[in-house]
mmCIF file of N, CA and C and ligand atoms in Angstrom:
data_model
loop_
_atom_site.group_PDB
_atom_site.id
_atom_site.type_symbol
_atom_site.label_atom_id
_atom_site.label_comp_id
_atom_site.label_asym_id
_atom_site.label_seq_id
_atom_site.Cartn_x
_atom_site.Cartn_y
_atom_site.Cartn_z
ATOM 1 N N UNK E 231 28.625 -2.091 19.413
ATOM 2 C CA UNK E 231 27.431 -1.313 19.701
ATOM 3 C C UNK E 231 26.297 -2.249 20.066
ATOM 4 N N UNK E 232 25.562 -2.110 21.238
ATOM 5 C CA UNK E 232 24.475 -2.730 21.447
ATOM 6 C C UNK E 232 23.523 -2.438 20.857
ATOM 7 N N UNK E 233 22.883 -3.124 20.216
ATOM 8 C CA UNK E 233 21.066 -3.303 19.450
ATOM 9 C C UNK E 233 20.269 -4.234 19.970
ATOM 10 N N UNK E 234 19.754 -3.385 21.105
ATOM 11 C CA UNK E 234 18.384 -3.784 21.437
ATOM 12 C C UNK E 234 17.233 -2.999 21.079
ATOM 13 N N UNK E 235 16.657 -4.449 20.007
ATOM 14 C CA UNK E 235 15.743 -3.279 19.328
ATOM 15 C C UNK E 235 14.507 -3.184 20.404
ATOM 16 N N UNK E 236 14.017 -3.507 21.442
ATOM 17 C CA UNK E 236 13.418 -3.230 22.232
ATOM 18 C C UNK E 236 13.083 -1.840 22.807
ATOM 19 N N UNK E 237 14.750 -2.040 22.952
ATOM 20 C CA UNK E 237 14.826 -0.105 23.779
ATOM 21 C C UNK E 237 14.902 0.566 22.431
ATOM 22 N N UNK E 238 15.864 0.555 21.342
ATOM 23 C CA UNK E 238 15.850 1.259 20.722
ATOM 24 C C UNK E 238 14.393 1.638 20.243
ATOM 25 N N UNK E 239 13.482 0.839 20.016
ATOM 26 C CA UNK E 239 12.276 1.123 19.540
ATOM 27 C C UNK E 239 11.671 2.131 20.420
ATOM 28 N N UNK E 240 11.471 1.804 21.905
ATOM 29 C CA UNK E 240 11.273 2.849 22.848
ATOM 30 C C UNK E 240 11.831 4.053 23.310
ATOM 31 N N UNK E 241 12.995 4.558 22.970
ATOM 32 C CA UNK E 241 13.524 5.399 22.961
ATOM 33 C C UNK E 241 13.541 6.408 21.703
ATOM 34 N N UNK E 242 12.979 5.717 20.208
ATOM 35 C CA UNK E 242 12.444 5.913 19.394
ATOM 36 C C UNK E 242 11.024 6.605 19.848
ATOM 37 N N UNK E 243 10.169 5.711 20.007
ATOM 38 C CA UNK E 243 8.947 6.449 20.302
ATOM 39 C C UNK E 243 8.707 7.677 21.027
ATOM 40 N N UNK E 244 10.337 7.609 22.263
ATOM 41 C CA UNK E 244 9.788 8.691 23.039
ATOM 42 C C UNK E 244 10.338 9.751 22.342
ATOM 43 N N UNK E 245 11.049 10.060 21.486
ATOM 44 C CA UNK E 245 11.703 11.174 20.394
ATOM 45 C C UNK E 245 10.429 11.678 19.864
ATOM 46 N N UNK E 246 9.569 10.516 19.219
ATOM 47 C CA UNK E 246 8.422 10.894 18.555
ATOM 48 C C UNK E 246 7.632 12.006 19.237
ATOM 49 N N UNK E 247 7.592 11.243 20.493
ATOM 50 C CA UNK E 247 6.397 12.090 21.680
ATOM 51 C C UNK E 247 7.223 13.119 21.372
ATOM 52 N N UNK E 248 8.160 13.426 22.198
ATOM 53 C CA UNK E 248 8.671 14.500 22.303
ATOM 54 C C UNK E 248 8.494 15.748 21.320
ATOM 55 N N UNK E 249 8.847 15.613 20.025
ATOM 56 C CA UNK E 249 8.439 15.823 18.443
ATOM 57 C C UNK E 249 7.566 16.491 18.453
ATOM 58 N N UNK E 250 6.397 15.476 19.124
ATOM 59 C CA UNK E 250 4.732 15.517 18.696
ATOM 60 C C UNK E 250 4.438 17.082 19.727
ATOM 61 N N UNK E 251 4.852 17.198 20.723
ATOM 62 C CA UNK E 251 4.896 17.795 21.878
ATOM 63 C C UNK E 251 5.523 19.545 21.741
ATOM 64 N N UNK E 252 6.658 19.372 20.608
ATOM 65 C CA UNK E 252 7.097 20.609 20.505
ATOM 66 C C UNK E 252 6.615 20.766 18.906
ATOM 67 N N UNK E 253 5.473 20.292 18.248
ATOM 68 C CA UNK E 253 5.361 20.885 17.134
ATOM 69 C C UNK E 253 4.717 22.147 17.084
ATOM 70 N N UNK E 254 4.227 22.664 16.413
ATOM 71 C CA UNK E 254 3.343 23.551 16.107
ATOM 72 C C UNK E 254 1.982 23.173 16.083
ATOM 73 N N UNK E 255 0.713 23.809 16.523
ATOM 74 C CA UNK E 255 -0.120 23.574 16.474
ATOM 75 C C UNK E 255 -1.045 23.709 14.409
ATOM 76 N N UNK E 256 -2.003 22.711 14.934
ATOM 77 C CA UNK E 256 -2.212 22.768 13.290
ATOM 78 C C UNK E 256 -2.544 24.137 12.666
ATOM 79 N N UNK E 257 -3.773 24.911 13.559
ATOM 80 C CA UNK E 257 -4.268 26.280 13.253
ATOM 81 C C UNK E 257 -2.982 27.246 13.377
ATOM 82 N N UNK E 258 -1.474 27.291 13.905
ATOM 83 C CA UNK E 258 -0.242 28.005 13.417
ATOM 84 C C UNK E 258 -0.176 27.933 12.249
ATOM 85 N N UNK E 259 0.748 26.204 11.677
ATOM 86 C CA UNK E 259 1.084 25.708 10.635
ATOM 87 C C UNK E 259 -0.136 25.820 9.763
ATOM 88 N N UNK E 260 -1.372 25.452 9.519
ATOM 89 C CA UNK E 260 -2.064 25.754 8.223
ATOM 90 C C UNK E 260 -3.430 26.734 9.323
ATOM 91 N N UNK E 261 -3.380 27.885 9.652
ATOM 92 C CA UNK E 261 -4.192 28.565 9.636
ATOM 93 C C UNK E 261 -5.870 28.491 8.949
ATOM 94 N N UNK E 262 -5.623 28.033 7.314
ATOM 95 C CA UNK E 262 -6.956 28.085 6.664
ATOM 96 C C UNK E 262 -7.500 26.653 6.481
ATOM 97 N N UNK E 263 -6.897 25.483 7.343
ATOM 98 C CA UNK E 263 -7.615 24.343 7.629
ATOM 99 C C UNK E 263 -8.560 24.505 8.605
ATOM 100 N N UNK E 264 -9.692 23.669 8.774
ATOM 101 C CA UNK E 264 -10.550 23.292 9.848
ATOM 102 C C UNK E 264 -10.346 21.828 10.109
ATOM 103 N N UNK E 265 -10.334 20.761 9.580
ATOM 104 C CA UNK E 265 -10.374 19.223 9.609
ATOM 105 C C UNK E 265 -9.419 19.043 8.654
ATOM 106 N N UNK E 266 -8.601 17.887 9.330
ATOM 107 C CA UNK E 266 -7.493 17.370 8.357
ATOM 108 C C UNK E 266 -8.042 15.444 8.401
ATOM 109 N N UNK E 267 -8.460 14.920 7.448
ATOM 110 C CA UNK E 267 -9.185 13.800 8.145
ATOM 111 C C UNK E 267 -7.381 12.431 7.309
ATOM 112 N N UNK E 268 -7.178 11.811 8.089
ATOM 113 C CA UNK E 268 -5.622 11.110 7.762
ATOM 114 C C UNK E 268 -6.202 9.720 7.937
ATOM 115 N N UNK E 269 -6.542 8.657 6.287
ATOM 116 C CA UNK E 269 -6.998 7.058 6.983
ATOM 117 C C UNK E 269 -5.216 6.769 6.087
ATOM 118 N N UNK E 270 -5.253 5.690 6.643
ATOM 119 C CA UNK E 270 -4.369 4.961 6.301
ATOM 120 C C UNK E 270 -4.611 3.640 6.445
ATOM 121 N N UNK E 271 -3.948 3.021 5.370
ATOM 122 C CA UNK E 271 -3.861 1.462 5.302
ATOM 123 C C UNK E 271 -3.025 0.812 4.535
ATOM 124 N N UNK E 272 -2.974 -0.792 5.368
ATOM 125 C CA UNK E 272 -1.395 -1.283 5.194
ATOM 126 C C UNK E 272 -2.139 -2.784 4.334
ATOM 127 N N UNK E 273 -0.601 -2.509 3.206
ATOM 128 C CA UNK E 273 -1.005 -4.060 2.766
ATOM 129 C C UNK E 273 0.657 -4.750 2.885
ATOM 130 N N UNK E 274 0.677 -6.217 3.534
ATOM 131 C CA UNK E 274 1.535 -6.695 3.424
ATOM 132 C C UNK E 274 1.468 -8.212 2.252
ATOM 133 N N UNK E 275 2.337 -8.123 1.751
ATOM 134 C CA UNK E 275 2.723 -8.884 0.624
ATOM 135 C C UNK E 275 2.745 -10.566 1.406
ATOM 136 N N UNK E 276 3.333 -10.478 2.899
ATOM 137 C CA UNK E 276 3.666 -12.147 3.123
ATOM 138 C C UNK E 276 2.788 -12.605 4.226
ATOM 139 N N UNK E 277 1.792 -11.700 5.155
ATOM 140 C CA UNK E 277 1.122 -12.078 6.159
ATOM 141 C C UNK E 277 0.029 -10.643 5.988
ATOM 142 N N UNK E 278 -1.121 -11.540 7.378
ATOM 143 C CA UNK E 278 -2.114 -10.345 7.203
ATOM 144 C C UNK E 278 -1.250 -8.669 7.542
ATOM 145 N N UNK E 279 -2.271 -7.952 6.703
ATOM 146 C CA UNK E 279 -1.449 -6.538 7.530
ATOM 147 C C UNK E 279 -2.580 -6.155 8.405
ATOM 148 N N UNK E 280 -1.741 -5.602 8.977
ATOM 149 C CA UNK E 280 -2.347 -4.489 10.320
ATOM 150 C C UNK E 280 -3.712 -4.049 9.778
ATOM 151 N N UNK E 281 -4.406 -3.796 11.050
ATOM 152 C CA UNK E 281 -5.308 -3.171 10.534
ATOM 153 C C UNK E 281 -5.363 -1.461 10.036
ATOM 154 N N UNK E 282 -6.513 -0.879 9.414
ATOM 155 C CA UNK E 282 -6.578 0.523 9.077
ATOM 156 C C UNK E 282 -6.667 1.205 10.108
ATOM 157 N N UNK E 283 -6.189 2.583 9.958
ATOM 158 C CA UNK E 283 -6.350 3.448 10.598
ATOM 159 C C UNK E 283 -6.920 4.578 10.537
ATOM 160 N N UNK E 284 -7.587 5.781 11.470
ATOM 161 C CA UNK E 284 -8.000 7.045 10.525
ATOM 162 C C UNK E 284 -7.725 8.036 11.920
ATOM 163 N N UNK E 285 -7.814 9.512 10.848
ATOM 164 C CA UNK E 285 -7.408 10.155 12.428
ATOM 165 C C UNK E 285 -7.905 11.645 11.523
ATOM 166 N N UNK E 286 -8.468 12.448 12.902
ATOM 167 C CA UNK E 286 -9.293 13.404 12.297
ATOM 168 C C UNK E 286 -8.714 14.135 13.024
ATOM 169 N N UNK E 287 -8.205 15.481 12.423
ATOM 170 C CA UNK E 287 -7.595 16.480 12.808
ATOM 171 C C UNK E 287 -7.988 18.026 13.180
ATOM 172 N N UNK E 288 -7.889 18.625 14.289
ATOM 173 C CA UNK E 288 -8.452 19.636 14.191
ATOM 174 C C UNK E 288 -7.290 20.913 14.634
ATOM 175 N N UNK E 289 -7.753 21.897 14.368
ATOM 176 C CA UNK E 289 -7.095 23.068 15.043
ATOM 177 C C UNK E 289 -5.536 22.811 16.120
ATOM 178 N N UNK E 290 -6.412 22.503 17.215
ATOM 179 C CA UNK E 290 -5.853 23.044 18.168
ATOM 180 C C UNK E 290 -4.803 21.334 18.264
ATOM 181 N N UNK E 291 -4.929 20.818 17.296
ATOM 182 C CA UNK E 291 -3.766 19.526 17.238
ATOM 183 C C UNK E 291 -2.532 19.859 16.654
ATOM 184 N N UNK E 292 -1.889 19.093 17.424
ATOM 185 C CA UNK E 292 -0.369 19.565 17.216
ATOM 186 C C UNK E 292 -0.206 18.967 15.632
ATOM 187 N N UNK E 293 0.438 19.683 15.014
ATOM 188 C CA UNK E 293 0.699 19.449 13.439
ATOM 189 C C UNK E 293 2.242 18.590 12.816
ATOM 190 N N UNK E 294 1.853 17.452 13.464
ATOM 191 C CA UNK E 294 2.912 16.415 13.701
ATOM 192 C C UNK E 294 2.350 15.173 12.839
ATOM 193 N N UNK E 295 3.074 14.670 11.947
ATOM 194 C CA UNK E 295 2.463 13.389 11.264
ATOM 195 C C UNK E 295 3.452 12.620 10.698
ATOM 196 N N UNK E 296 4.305 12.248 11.234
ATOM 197 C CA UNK E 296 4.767 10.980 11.344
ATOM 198 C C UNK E 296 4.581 9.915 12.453
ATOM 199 N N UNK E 297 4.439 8.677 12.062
ATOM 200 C CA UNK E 297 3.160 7.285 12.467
ATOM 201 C C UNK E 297 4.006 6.436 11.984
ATOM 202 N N UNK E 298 4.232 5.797 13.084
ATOM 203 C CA UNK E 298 4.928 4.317 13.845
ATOM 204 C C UNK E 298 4.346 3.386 12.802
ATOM 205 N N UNK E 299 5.618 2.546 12.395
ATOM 206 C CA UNK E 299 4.981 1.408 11.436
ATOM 207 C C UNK E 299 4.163 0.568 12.234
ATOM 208 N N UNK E 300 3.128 -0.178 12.365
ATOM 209 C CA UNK E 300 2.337 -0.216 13.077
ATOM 210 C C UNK E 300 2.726 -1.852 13.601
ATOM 211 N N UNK E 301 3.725 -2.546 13.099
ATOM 212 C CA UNK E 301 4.276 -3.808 13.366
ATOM 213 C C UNK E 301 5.272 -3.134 14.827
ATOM 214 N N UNK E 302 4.745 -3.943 15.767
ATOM 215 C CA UNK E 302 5.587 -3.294 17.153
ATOM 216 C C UNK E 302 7.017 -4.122 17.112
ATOM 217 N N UNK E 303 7.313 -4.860 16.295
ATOM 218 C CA UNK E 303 8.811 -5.250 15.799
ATOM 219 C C UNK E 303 9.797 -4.372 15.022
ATOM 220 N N UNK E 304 9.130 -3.616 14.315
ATOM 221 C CA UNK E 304 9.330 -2.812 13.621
ATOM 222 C C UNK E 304 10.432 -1.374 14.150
ATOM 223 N N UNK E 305 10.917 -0.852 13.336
ATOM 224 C CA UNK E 305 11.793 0.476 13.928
ATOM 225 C C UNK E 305 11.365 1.459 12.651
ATOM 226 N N UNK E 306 10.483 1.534 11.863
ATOM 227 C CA UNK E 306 10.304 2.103 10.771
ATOM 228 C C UNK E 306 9.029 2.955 10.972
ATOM 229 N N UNK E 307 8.786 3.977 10.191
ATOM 230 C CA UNK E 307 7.824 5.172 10.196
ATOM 231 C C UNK E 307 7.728 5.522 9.078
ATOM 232 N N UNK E 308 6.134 6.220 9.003
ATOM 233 C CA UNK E 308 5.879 6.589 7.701
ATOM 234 C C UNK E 308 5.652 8.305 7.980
ATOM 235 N N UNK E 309 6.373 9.186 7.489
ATOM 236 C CA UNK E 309 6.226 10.923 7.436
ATOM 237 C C UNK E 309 5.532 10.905 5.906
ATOM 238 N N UNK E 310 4.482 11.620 6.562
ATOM 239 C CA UNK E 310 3.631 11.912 5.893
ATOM 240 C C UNK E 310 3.075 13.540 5.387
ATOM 241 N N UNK E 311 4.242 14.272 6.588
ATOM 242 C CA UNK E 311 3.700 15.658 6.323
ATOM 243 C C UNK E 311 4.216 16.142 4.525
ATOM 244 N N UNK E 312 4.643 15.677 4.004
ATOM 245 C CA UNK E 312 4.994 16.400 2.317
ATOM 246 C C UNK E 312 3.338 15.987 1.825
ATOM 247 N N UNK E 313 3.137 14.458 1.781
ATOM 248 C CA UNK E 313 1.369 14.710 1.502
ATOM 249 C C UNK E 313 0.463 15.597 2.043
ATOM 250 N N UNK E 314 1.046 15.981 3.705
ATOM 251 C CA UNK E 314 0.083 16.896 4.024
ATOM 252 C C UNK E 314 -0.157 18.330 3.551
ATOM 253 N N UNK E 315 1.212 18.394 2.566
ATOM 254 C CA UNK E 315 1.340 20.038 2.626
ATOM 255 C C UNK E 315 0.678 19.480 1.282
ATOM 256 N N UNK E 316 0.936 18.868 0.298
ATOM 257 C CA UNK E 316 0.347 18.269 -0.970
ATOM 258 C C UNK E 316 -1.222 18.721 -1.051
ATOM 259 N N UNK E 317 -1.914 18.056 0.451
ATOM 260 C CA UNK E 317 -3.606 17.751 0.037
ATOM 261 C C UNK E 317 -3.661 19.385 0.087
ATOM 262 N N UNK E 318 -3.134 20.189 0.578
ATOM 263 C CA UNK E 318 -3.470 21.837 0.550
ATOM 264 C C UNK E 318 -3.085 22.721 -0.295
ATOM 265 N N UNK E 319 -2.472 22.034 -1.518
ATOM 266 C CA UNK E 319 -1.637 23.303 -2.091
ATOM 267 C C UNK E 319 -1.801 22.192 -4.098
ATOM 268 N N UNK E 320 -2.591 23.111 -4.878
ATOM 269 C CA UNK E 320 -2.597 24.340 -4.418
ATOM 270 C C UNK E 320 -4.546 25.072 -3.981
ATOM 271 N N UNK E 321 -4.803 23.897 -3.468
ATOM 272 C CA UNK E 321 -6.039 24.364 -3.113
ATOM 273 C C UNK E 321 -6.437 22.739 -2.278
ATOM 274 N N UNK E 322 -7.326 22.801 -1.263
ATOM 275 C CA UNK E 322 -7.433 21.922 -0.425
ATOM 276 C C UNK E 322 -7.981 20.898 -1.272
ATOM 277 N N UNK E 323 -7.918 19.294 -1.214
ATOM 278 C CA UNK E 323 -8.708 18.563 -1.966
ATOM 279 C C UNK E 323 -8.602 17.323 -1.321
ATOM 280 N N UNK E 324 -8.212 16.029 -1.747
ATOM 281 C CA UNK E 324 -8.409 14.529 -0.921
ATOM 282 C C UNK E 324 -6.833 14.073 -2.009
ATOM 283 N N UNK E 325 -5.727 14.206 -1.029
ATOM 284 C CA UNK E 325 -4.195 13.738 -1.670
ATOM 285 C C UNK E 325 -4.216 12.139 -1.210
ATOM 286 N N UNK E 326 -4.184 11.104 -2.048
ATOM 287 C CA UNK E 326 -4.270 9.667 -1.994
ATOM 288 C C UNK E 326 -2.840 9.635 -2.766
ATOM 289 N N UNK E 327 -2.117 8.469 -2.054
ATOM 290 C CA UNK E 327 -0.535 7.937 -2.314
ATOM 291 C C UNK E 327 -0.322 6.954 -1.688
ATOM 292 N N UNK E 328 0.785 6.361 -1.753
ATOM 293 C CA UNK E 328 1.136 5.247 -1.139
ATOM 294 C C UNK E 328 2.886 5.679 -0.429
ATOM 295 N N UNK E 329 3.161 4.703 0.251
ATOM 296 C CA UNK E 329 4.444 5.134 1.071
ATOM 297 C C UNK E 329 5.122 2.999 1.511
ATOM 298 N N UNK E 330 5.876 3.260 1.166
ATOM 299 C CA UNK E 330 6.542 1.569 1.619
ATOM 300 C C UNK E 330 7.625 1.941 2.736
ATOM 301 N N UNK E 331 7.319 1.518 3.822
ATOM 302 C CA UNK E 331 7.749 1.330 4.927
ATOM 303 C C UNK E 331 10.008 0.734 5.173
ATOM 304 N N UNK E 332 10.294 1.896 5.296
ATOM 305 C CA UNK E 332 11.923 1.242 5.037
ATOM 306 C C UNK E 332 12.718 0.933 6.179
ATOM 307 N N UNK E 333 11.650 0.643 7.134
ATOM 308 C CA UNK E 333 12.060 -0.021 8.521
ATOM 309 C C UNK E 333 12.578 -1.654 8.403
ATOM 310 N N UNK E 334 13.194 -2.390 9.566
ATOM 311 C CA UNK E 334 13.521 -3.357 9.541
ATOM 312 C C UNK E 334 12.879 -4.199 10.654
ATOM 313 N N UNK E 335 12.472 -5.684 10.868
ATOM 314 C CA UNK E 335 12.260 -6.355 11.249
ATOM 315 C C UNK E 335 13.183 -7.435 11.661
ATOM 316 N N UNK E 336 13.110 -8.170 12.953
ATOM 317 C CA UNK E 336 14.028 -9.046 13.122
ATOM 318 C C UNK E 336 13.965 -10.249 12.679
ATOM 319 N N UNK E 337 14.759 -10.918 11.991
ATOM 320 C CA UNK E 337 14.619 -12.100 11.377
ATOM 321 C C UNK E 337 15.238 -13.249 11.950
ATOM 322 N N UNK E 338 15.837 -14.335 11.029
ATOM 323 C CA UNK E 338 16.462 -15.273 11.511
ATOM 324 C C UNK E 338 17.567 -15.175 12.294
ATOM 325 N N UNK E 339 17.486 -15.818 13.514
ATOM 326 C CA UNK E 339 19.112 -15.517 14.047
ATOM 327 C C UNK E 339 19.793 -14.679 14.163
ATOM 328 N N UNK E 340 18.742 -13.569 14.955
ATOM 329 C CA UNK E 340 19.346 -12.314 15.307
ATOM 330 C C UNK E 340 19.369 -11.184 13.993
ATOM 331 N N UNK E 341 19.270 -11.909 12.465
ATOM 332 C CA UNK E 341 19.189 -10.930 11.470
ATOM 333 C C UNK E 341 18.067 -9.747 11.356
ATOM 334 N N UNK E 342 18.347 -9.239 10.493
ATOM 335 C CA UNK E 342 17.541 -7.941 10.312
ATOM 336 C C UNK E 342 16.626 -8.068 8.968
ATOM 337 N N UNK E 343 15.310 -8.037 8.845
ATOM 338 C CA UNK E 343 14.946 -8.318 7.156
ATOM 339 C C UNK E 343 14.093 -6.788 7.184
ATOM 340 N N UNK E 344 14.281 -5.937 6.009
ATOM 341 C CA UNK E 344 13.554 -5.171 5.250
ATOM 342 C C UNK E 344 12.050 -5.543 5.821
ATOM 343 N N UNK E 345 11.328 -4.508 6.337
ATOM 344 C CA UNK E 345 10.104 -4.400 6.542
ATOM 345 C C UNK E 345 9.084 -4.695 5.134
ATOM 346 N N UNK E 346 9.283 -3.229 4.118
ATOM 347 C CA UNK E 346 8.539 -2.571 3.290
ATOM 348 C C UNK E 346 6.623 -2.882 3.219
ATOM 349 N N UNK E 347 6.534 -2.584 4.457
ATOM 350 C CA UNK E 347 5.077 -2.927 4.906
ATOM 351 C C UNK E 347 4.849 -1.859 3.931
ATOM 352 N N UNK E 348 3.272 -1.884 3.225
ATOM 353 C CA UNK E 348 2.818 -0.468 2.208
ATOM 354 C C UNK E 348 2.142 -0.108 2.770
ATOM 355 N N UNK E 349 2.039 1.374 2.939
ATOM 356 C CA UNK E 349 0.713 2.419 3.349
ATOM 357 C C UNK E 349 0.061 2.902 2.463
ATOM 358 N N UNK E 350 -0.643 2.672 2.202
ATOM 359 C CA UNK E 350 -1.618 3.573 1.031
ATOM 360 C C UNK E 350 -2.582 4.978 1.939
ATOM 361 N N UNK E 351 -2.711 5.799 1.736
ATOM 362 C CA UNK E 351 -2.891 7.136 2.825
ATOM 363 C C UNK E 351 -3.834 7.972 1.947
ATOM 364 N N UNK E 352 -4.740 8.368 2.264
ATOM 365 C CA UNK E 352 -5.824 8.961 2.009
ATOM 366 C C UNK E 352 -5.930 10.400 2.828
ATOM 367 N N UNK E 353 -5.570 11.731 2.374
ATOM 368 C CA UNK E 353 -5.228 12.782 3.125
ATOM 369 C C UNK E 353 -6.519 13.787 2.913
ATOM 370 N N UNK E 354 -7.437 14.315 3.341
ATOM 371 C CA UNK E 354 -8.336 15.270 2.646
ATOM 372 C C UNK E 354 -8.091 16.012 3.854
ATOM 373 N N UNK E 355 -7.740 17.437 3.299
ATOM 374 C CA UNK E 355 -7.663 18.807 3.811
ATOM 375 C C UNK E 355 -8.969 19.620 3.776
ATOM 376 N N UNK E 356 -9.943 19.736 4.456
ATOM 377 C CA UNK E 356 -11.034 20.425 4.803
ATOM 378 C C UNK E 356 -10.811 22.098 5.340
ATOM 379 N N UNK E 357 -11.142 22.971 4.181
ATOM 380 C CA UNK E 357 -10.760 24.311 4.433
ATOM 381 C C UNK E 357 -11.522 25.003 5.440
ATOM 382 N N UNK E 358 -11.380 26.081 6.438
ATOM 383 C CA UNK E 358 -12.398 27.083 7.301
ATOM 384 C C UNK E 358 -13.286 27.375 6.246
ATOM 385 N N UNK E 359 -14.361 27.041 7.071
ATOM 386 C CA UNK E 359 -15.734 27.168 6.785
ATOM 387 C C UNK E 359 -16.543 26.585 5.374
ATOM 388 N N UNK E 360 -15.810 25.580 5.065
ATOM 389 C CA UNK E 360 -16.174 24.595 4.382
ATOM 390 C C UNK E 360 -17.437 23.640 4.640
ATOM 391 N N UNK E 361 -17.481 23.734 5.790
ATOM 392 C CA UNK E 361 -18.421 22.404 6.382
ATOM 393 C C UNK E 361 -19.540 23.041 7.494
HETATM 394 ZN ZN1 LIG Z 39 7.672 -1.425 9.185
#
């Protein structure tokens, strides 16, 4: 079997799109949200990590949340929608967790080493007419 993690990574991503493309919109899937605000941040144990991220969600966004480990070596993702259903239930609030990354990286000599980059994720669900 060929492993090129190159393509595979890209052929990966385009699944994602694709994914992202046929989800449901957020106002389907949670109706009584207005803002879904999603930061995330990575700590790595052996080099700097990536930087943070944040992403503010509205309505008419497709209700898709799984996010590319952010190392472009990487083949690993963090799904995040169980926190998302979390920050809403059973009443909207700010769901904070962490998630370790179980993707792989290429290592020595063609090897493969365990990513486990950490996400720590900060989820606050903002209800209609809250704000
Ligand atoms: Zn990773």
């Amino acid at each position: 079997m060929s492993s090129n993690p190159v393509v595979t990574r890209q052929s990966r991503g385009e699944q994602l799109r694709r994914a992202r493309a046929a989800a449901q919109l957020l106002r389907a899937a949670f109706p009584a949200v207005e803002q879904l605000r999603i930061e995330l941040s990575f700590k790595d144990a052996s080099s700097n990590a990536p930087a943070a991220q944040a992403y503010v969600l509205y309505p008419p966004a497709p209700a898709f949340f799984t996010y590319r480990c952010p190392y472009s070596d990487c083949d690993g993702e963090f799904e995040l929608e169980s926190a998302v259903r979390r920050a809403m239930s059973p009443r909207y609030h700010t769901e904070v967790g962490s998630l370790a990354c179980g993707g792989f990286r290429p290592g020595e000599r063609g090897s493969k080493r365990p990513c486990d980059l950490r996400l720590d994720y900060t989820i606050t669900a903002v209800p209609d007419g809250a704000s």
